Every structure is written in C-alpha cells, then in structure tokens.
Coordinates of C-alpha atoms and ligand atoms in Angstrom, one line a residue:
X1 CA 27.6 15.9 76.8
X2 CA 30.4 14.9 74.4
X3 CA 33.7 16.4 73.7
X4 CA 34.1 17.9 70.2
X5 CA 36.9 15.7 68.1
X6 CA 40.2 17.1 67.8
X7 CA 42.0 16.4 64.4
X8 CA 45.1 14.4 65.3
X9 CA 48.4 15.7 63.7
X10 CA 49.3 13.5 61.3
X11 CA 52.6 11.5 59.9
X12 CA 54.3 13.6 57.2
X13 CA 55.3 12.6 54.1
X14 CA 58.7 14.8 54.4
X15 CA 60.1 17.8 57.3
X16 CA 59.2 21.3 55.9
X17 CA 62.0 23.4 55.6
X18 CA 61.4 26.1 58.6
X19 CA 60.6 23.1 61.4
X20 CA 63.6 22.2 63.1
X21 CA 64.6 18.3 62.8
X22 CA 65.2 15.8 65.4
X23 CA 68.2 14.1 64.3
X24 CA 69.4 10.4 64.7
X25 CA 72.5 9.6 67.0
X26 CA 75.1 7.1 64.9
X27 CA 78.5 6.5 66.3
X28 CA 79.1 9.5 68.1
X29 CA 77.2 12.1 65.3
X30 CA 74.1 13.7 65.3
X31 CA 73.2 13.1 61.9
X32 CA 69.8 14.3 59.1
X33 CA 67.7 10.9 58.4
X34 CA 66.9 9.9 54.8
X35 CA 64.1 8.7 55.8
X36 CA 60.8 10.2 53.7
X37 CA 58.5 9.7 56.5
X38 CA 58.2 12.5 59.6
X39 CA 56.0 12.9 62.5
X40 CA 55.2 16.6 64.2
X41 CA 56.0 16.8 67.5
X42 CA 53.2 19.1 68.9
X43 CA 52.8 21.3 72.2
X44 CA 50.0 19.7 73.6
X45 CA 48.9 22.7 75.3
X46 CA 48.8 24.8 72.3
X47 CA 49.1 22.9 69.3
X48 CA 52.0 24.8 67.9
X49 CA 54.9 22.5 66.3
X50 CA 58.1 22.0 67.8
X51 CA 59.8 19.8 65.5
X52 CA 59.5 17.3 63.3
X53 CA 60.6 13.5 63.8
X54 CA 62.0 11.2 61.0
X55 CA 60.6 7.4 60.9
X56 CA 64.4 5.9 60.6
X57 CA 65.4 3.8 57.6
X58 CA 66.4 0.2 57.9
X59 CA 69.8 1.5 56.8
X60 CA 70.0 3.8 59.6
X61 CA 68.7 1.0 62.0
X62 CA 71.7 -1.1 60.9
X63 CA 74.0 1.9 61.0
X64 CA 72.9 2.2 64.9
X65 CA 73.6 -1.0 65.7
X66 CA 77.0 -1.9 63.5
X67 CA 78.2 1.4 65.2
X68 CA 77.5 -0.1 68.6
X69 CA 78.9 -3.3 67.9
X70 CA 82.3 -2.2 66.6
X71 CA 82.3 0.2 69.9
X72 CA 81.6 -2.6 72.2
X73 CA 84.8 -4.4 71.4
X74 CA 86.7 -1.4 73.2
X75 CA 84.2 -0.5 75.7
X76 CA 83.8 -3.7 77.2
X77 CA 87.6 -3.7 78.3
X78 CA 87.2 0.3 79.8
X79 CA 88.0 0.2 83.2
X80 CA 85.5 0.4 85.9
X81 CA 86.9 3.5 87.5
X82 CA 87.0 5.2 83.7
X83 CA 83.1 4.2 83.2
X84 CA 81.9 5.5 86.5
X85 CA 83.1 9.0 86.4
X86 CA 81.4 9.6 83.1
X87 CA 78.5 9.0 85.3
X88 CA 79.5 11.1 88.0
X89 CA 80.4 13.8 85.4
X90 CA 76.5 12.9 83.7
X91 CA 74.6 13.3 87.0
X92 CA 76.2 16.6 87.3
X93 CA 75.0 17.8 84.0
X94 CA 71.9 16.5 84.3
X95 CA 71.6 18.8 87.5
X96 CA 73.0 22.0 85.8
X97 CA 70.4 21.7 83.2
X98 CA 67.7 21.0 84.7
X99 CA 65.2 23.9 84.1
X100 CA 66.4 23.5 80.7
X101 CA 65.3 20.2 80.5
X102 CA 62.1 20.5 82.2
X103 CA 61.2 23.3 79.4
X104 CA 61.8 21.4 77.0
X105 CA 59.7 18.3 78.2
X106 CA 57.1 20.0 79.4
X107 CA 56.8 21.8 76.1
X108 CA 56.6 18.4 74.3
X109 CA 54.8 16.5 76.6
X110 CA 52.4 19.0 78.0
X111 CA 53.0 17.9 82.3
X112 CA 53.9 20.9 84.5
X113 CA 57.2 22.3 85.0
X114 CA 57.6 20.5 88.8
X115 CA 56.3 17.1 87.5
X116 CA 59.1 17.4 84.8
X117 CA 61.5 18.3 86.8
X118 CA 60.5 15.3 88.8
X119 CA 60.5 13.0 85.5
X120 CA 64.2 13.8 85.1
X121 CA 65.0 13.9 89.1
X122 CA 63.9 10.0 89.0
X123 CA 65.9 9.3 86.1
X124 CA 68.9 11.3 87.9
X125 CA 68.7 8.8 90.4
X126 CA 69.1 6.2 88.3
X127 CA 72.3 7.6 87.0
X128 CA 73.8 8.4 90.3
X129 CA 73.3 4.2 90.8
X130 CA 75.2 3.9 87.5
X131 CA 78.4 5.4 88.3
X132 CA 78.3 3.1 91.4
X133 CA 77.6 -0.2 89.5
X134 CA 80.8 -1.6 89.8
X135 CA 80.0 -2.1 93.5
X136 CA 77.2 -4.9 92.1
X137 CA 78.6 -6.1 89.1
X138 CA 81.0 -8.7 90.7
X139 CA 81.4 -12.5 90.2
X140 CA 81.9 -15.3 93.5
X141 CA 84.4 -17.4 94.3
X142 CA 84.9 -20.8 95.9
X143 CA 88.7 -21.9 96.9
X144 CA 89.4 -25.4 96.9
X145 CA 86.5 -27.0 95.3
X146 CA 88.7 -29.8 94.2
X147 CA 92.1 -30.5 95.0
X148 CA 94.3 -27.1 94.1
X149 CA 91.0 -26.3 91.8
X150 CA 89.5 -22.8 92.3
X151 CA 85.9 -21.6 90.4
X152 CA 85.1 -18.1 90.0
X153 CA 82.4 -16.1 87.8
X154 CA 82.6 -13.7 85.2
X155 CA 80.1 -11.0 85.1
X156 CA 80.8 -10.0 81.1
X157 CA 78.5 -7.5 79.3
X158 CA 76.1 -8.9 76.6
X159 CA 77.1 -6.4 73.4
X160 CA 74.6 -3.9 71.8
X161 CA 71.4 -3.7 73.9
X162 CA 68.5 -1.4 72.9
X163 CA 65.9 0.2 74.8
X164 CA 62.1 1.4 73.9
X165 CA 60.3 4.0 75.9
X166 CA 57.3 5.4 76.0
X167 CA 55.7 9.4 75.8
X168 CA 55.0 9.1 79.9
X169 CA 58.5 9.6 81.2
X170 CA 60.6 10.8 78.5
X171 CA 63.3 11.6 80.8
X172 CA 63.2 9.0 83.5
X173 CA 62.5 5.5 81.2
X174 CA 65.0 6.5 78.9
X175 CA 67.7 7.1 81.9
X176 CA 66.2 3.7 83.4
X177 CA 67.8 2.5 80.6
X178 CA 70.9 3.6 78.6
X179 CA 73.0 4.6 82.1
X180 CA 72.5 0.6 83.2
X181 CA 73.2 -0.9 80.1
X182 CA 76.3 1.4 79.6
X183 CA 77.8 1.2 83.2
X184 CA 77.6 -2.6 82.8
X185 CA 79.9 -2.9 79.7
X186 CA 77.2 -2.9 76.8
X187 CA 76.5 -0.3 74.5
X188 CA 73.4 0.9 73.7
X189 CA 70.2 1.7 70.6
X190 CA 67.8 3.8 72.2
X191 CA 64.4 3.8 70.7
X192 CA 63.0 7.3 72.3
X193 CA 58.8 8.1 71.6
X194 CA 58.1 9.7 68.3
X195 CA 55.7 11.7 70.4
X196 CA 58.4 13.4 72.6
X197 CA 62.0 12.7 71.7
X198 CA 63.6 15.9 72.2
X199 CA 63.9 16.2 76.7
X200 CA 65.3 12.3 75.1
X201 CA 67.8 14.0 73.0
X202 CA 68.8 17.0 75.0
X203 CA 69.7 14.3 77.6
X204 CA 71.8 12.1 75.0
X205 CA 73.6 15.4 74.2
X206 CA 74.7 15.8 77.7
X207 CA 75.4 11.8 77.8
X208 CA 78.2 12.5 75.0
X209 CA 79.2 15.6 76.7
X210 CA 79.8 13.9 80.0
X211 CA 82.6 11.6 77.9
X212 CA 80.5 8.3 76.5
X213 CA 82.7 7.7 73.2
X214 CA 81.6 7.3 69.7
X215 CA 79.2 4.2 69.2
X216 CA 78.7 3.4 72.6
X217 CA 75.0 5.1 72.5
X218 CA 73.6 5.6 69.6
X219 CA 69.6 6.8 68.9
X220 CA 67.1 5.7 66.4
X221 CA 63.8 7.2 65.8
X222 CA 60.3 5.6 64.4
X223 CA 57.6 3.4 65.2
X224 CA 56.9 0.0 64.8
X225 CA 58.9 -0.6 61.8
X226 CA 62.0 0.3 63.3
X227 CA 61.1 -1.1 66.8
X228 CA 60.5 -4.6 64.5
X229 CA 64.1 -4.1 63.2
X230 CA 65.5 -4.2 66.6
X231 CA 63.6 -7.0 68.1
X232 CA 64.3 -8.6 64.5
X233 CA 68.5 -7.8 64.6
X234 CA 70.7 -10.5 65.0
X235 CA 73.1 -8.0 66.4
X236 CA 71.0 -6.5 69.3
X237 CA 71.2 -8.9 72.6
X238 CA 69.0 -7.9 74.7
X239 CA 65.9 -5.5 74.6
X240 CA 64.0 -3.4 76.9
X241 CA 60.6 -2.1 76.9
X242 CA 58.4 0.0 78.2
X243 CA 55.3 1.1 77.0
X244 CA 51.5 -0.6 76.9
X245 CA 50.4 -4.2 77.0
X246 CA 49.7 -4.5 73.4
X247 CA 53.0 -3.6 72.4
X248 CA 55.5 -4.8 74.8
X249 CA 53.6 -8.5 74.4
X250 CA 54.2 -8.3 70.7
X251 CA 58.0 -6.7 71.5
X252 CA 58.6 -9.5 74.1
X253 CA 57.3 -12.3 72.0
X254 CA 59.5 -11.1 69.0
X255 CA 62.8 -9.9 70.7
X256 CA 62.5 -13.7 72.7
X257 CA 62.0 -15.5 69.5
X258 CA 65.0 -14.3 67.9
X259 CA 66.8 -15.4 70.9
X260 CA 67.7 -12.1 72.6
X261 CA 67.2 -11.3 76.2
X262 CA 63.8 -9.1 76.8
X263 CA 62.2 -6.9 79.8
X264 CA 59.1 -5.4 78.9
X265 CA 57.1 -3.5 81.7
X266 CA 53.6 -2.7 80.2
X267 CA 50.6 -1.5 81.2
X268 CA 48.6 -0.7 84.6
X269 CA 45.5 -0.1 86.1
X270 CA 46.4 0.5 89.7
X271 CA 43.9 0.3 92.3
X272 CA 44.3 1.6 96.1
X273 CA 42.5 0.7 98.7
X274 CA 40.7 3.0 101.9
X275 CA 39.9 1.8 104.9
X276 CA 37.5 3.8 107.0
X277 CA 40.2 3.9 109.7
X278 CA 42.6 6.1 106.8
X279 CA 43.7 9.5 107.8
X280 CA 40.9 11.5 105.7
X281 CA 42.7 14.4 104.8
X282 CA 46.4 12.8 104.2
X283 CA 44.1 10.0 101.9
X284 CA 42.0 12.6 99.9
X285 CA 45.3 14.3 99.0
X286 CA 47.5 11.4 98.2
X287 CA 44.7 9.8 95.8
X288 CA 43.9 13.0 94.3
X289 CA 47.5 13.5 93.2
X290 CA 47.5 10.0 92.3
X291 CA 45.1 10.5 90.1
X292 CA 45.0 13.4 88.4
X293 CA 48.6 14.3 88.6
X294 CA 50.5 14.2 85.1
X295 CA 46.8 14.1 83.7
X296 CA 46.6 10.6 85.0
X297 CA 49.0 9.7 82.1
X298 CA 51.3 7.6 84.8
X299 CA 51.7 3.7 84.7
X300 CA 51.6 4.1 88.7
X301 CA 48.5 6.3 88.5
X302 CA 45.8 5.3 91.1
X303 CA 43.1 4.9 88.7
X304 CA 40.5 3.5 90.8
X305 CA 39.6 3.7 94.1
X306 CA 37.7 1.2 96.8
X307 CA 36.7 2.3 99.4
X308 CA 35.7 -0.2 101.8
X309 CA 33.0 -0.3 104.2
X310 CA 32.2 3.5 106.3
X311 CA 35.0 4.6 103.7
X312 CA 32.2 4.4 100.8
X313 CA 31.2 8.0 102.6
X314 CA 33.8 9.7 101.1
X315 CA 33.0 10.1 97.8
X316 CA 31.4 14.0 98.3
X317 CA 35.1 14.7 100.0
X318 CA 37.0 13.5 97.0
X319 CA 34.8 15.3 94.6
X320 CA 35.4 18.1 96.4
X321 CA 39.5 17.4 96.8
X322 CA 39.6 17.2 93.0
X323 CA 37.8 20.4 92.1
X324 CA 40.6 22.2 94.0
X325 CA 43.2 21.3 91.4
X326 CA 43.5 23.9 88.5
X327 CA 43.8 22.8 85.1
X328 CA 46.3 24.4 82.5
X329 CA 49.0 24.8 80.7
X330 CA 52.2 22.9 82.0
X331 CA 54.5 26.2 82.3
X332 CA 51.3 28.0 84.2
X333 CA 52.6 29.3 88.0
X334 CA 50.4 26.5 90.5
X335 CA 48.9 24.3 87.3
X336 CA 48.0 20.7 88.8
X337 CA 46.7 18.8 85.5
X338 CA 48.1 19.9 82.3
X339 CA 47.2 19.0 78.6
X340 CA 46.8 15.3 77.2
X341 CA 49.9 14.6 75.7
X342 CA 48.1 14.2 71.9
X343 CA 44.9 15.1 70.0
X344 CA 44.5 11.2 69.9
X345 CA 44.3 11.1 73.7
X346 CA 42.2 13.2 74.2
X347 CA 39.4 12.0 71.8
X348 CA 39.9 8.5 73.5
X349 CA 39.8 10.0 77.2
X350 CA 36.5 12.2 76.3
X351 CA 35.0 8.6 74.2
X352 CA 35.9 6.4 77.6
X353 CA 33.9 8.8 79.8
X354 CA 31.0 8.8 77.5
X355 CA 31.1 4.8 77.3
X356 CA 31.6 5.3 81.3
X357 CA 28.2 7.3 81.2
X358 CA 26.4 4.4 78.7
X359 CA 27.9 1.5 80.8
X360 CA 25.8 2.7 84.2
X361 CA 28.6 4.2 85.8
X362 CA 27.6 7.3 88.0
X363 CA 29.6 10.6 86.8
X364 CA 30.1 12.4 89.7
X365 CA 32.8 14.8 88.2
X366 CA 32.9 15.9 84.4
X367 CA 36.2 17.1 83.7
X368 CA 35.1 17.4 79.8
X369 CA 36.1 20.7 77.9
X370 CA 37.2 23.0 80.8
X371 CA 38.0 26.4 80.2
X372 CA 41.9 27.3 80.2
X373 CA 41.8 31.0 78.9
X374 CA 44.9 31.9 76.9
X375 CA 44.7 27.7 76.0
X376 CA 42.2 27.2 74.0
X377 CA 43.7 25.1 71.6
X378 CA 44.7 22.2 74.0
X379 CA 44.0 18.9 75.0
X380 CA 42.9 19.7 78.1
X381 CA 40.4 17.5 79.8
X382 CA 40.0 18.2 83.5
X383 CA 39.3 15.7 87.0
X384 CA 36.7 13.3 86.2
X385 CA 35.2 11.1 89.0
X386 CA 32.8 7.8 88.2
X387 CA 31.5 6.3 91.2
X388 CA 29.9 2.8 90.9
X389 CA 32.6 1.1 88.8
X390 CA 32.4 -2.6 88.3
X391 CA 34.3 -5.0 86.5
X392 CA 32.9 -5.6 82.6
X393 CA 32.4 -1.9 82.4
X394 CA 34.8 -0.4 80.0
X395 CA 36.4 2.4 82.1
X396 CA 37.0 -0.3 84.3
X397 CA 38.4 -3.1 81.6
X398 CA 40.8 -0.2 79.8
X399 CA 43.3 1.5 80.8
X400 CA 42.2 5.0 80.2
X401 CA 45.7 7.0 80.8
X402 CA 43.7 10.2 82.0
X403 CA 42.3 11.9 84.7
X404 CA 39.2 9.8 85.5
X405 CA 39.4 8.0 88.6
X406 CA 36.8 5.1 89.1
X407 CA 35.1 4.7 92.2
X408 CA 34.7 0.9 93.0
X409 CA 33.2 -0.3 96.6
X410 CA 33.7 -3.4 98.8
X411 CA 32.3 -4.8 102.4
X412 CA 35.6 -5.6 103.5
X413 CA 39.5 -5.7 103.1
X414 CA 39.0 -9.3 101.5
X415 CA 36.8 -8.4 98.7
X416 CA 39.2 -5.6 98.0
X417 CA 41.8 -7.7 98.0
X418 CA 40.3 -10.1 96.0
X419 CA 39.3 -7.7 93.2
X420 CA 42.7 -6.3 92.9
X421 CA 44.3 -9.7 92.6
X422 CA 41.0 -10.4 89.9
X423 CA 42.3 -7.7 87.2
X424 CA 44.4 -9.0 84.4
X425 CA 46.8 -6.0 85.8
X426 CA 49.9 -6.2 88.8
X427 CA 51.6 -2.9 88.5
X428 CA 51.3 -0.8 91.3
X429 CA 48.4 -0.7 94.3
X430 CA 48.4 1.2 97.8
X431 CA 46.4 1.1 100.7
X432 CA 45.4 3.8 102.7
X433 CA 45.2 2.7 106.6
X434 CA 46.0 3.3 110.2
X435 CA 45.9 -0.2 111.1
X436 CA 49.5 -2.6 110.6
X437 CA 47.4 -5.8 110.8
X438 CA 45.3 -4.8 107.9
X439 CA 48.8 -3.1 105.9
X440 CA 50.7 -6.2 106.6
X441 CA 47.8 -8.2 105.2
X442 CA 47.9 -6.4 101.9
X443 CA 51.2 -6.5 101.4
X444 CA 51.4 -10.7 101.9
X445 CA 48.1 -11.3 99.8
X446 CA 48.1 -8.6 97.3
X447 CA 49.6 -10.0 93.8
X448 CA 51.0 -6.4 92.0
X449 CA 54.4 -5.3 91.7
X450 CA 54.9 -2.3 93.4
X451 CA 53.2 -1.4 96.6
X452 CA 52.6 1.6 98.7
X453 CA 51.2 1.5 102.3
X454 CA 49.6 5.0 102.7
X455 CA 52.4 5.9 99.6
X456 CA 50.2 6.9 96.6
X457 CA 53.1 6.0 94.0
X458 CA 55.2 4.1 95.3
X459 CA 58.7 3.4 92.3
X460 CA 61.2 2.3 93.7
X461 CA 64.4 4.3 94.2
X462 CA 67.5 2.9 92.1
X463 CA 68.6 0.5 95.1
X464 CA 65.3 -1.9 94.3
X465 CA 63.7 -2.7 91.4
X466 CA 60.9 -1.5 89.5
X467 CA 58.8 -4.9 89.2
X468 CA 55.3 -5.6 88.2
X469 CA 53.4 -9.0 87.6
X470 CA 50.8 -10.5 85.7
X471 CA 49.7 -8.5 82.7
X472 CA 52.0 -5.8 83.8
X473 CA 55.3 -7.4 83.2
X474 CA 57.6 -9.5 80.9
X475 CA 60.2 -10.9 81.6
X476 CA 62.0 -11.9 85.1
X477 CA 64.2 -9.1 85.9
X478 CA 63.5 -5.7 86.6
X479 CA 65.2 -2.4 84.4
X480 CA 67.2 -0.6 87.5
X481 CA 68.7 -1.9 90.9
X482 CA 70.3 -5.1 91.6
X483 CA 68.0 -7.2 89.2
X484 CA 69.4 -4.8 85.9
X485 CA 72.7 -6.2 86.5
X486 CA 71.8 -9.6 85.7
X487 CA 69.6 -9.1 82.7
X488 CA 72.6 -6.8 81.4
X489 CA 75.7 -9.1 81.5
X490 CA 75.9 -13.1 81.1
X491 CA 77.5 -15.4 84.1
X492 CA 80.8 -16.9 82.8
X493 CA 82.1 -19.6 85.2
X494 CA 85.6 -20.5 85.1
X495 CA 87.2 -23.5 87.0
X496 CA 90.8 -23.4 87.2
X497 CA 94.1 -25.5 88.1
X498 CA 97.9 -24.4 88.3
X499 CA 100.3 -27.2 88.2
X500 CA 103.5 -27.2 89.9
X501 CA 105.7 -30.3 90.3
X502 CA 103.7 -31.3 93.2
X503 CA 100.6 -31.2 91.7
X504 CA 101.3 -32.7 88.3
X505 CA 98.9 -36.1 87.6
X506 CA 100.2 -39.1 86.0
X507 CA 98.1 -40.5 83.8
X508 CA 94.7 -40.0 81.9
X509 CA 91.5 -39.8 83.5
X510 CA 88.5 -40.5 82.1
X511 CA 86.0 -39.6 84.7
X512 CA 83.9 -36.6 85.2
X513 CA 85.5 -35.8 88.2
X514 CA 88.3 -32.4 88.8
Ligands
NAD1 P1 53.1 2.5 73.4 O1 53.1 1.1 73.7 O2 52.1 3.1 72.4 O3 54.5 3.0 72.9 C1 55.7 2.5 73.5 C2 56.8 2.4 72.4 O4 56.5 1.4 71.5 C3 57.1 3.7 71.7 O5 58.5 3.9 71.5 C4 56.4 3.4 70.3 O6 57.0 4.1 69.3 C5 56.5 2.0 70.2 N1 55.3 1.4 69.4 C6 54.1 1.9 69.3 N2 53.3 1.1 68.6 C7 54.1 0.1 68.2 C8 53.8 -1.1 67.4 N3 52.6 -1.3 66.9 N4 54.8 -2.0 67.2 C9 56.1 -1.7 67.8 N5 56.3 -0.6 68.5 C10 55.4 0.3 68.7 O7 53.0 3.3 74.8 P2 52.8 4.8 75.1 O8 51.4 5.3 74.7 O9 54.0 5.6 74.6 O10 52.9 4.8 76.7 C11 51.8 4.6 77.6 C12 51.8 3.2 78.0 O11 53.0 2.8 78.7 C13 50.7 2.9 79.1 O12 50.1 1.7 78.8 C14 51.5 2.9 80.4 O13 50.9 2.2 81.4 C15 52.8 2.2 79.9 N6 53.9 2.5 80.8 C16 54.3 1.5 81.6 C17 55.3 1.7 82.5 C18 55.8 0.6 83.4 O14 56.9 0.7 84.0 N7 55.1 -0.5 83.6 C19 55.9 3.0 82.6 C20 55.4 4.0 81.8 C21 54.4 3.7 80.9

C-alpha cells in the first residue's frame, strides 16, 4: 500500500494581501520585511493558511544584529536584581497566557493542545532558572596568592548571541535560548522555524511586555541564507543550534570557523531497552507515548525498541497498546497523535515505511492514511510498528521523525548495550527494568546523553543540562543549567595589588614572579 503524495506548500514569491504577516523584531519594533521571498505557514491538520513568513534580507539581518550590539553596551551594566524580575514578571505572563499560547502552536504545528501546553511548560521552566541566574553567574577568589596580591574572575557576557530552533518545540527551544542568553548580560538574534514562528512570536511579545528594552532581543526570519548570515557575522559571538544533523554540522562548522562560540544539539534516534523482568503494563505505556506522542516528531522520541530475551514476547501487547491511541486533529477532546507538522513530512514518513516494507522489515502496524472524519485534508499518518529491525535497513539508518517505532531484538543486556553504543546517534535512551544491577549497568556503559531508567523521556529540568554525544551534539556545553552559563559569558581573571607605604617595592624586577 502506498500513501497518495501530498503537494507541499511552497515558498512565495511575495505575502498576498488578505494573509496576515509575521513580522521581524528590530530594536524593540515589530516591523513589515522587504524581503520578496515568503513562506505559508499551514495548519497541518487542515491545510488552511495561517500566515505568511518573510525570508529576511541581509539588510534586515544586519539591522538585528547592529540593534543588539548598540543595546548590549547598556545591558551589560543592568543590575542583576533589574534583569531577574523581568524574568519573574515573563514567567508570569507566560503562565496567564497559556491556552493562548497553546492555540496558537498547536494550530501551527499540528501536536495536541496538552502536548503544547507541555512544549511551553518546559520552556517556562527554563525561564523560572533565568531570573535566578545570578545565583550561578559568579567568579572565585583566592586571597593572598602572593604577598598582599588577590585574583579574582570576572564572569562578563559575550555581546550579541543568536539562537536557531527548530519546528519540534517552538516554544520550549526558543525559551532554552533567548531567557539564558539575556539573564547572562548578552543580547540576543533569534532565528525561530519558518515552519512555526508565530507560538515564537506571541512569546517574544510577552518577552518585551515583561520589560526586556529595545535591542536587547531582536527576531529574524528565513532559512539558510539568513542562518548563513549569522554564522557568517562578525558581530554575532556565539551561536546556538538546534535542529538535525545535517544542519547543525554545517552551522557548527561555519559559526566555529568565523571564530564564534557554537552549541549545536542535532539529531536522534533513541533506543530503549526492555528487560523481561520490566513492569509490562507501566512499559507498554511509557514506550507507546514515547513513541507516538507528538507524532514521533521529538528528538527524545523512543524510536526503536529492544526487547531482550523473554521480552521479544511482547510485540502482540505493544501492537495492541498503540491501536488504543486515537489519531486527529491537535484541538480534538482525548487526541493522542496529531497531524505531521508539513506535507513534506508526511510524504517522507509514508516513503520510509514503504522502504521499511522493501528492506525485510516485518510491518506489524500500518498507520498509513487513517481516517480522521472532519480532517480529511491533514497530514495525518497514524502508529506504525516494524518488528525485525536491523542495522543497514533504512528505517533503522534514518531518523524518521514520525510515528513508526522499530522493533529490534537482542539475547542479552550486552548486545543491547552494544547496539545502542553502535549507532552514529547519543541523544537520549531508557531502559525499562525492575532490576538496579542491570539499571546501574546501563547507565555506566551506555554512551548517549540523556538517560531515563524506566523514564521514557527523560530532559532534564533547568537545574541540569540537556546534553547529548556523538552524532547528537556539538559543542562542549549544554543550552540550559549550569553548563549555559559558561558558553554565555567569557572568564576574565584579574590579579590585583594595593600599595601602601608598607608595601611599596624598591626597585625593578624583571622576573615572572608577583
Ligand atoms: P532543521 O535542521 O531542518 O531546521 C532547524 C533550523 O535550521 C531551522 O531554523 C531552519 O530554518 C534552519 N535550516 C534548515 N535548513 C538549513 C540549511 N540548509 N542551512 C542553514 N539553516 C537551515 O530541523 P527541523 O526539521 O526543524 O527539526 C527537526 C530536527 O531537529 C530533528 O532532527 C530533531 O531530532 C532535531 N532536534 C534536536 C533536538 C536536540 O535537542 N538534540 C531538539 C529538537 C529537535
């Protein structure tokens, strides 16, 4: 069976006059681009167009960022205390508006109205650590270390940072982002996804609202050209990323060779592990979430499965588990798997189950063109299970950023182990057991970022990191938590001497030495 071909929505050659604009954010204005090329931004679940998105001029690029530099010089000298409650006054609107702002994203973006409220909960959290930054951002001292000599560091904010996010989480990546950046003394070019900018937007409203002045955030919209400009700037310091592998490599490997600072977290294709000893029902619900949740359109997704040993008995029950969930429209009462966010993901998601089929995988669940009365129109593609997945098959190789989970099986917790730490991926991995011995082996062998013991997703809350490793991540530090404070602000060291009359030298020395 294969999926008819949607025809994507295309790039525009100019905004029509009855489609509302998304507009660009320059020092403290919400301003029309001049650009002359716009994307729609479409409801996945019904096609209809929201909005139209301008591809931002090099002009307005440069505009962003002179607007952010010229702010910097005064927000870098804004007292602690004055930066945190903007913050405190943010998180609060962020709360007030909350259904708002899950309407809006779910419109754009296609997930349900919970999962967007969670989207924007998680970034919520990450501007509740913002307004207490101050607690982290603060140097050492050593007394004495030569005769009446003190040396102390210097924390000091970088200048104008930028940030690029992806369609996933337009609410949390971008709040992963600007809140850090700005709480540390920088200000900020935000980057949002052409394919969902406006939850983005509504949110940088409610940033100026909350008090950040003119300049201090300012918002750019395109696609590669302008994400080129910013790596390319010599005004930008540092850049953060987030997005897939392809891109944040090439953002990474530009943004480092103009000599800026870069983070870019890519990428995943997160595997979990069951043991036979697993609680069944807790595991079946967890992975099942895991994967289909968001439409499988999560970087911590739990794409593929291996079960290990009795475990490999399971695969009727989690068929079963994943034909419970209902597929439809995101603002649908008791929806589980909305839309695929684009017509372009959802050709690529129905191609990767066919080349599943062709590559020998067994389809034990075709979620291809269910019916969602009312929806005809969307990209709807519903739970999809493959069983006998094996590396150098192609559902296995890609990502596939849907809801197809892959059924892989091993003898024992070694091979699984060993598998995991075989993919070119390290984002995020859990494993589902009642035993510690076997959960506190995982956690010392397995080589991926973020992991969950019998936790299907497991991000981090704001007081850690996110991480990731090998083809997940660039970069040393992560974009939240204690690492964020580093990669935002550069280490000045000062060593420093008083004299009085009694510590007044005579005489020059001409040694190395205090
Ligand atoms: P994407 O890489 O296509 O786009 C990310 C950003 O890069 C967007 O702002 C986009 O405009 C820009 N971009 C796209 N093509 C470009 C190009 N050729 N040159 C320069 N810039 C370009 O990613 P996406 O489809 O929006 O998001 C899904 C991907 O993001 C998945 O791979 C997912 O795993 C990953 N992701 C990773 C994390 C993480 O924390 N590791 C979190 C969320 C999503």
């Amino acid at each position: 069976m294969s999926a008819l071909p949607k025809s994507p929505s295309e790039i525009q050659a100019r905004p029509l006059a009855d489609v509302p604009t998304v507009k660009l954010l320059i020092n403290g204005e919400f301003v029309e681009s001049q650009s002359t090329v716009w994307r729609d931004i479409v409801n996945p679940a019904t096609q209809e167009v929201l909005a139209r998105v301008p591809f931002a001029t090099p002009a307005e690029v440069d505009a962003a960022v002179a607007a952010g530099k010229e702010a910097f010089k005064t927000w870098r000298k804004t007292a602690i205390g004055a930066r945190a409650r903007i913050f405190l006054k943010y998180q609060q609107l962020i709360r007030e508006n909350m259904a708002e702002l899950a309407a809006i994203l779910t419109a754009e973006q296609g997930k349900t109205l919970p999962d967007a409220e969670g989207d924007i909960f998680r970034g919520l959290e990450v501007v509740e650590h913002a307004s207490a930054i101050g607690n982290l951002q603060l140097g050492e001292l050593a007394n004495n270390v030569a005769g009446g000599v003190d040396t102390y560091t210097l924390l000091q904010p970088l200048g104008v940072c930028a940030g690029i996010t992806p369609f996933n989480f337009p609410a949390m990546i971008p709040l992963w982002m600007f809140p850090m950046a700005i709480a540390t003394g920088n200000t900020f070019v935000l980057k949002p996804s052409e394919q969902d900018p406006m939850v983005t937007m509504r949110l940088v409203e409610l940033a100026l609202q909350a008090g950040i002045p003119p300049g201090v955030l300012n918002v750019v919209h395109g696609g590669e050209d302008v994400v080129n400009a910013i790596c390319d700037h010599p005004d930008v310091k540092a850049v953060s990323f987030v997005g897939s592998t392809k891109v944040g490599t090439h953002v990474y490997n530009r943004a480092t060779q103009a000599g800026k600072r870069a983070q870019c977290m890519m990428g995943a294709k997160n595997h979990a592990i069951v043991m036979p000893d697993a609680n069944k029902e807790q595991t079946l619900n967890a992975i099942a979430g895991a994967a289909f949740g968001a439409a499988g359109q999560r970087c911590m997704a739990l794409s593929v499965v291996v079960l290990v040993g009795e475990a490999q008995q399971w695969v009727p029950d989690l068929v079963a588990k994943a034909k419970t969930l209902k597929i439809g429209a995101g603002t649908e009462k008791g929806v589980d798997v909305g839309p695929l966010v684009s017509c372009a993901a959802y050709d690529r998601v129905n191609g990767l189950i066919e080349r599943g089929v062709a590559d020998g995988a067994m389809l034990e669940l075709d979620g291809r063109q269910p019916r969602v009365p009312g929806f005809e129109k969307g990209n709807f593609v519903g739970p999809t299970v493959f069983s006998g997945v094996k590396p150098g098959m192609v559902i296995y190789d890609q990502e596939i950023f849907g809801p197809v989970l892959c059924l892989a099986a091993a003898d024992n917790i070694d091979e699984a182990i060993e598998l995991i730490n075989r993919n070119v991926n390290g984002n995020g991995t859990a494993i589902f057991t009642q035993s510690g011995a076997a959960a506190r082996r995982f956690q010392e062998d397995i080589d991926v970022g973020q992991v969950g013991i019998n936790v299907p997703i497991p991000v981090p809350v704001p007081l850690f990191s996110f991480s990731g490793s090998r083809g997940s991540k660039l970069g040393d530090l992560g974009p939240y938590g204690k690492q964020v404070i580093l990669f935002y602000t550069q280490t000045k060291t000062i060593t420093q001497r008083w004299f009085d009359d009694s510590t007044v030298s005579h005489g020059v020395n001409t040694t190395i030495s205090l």
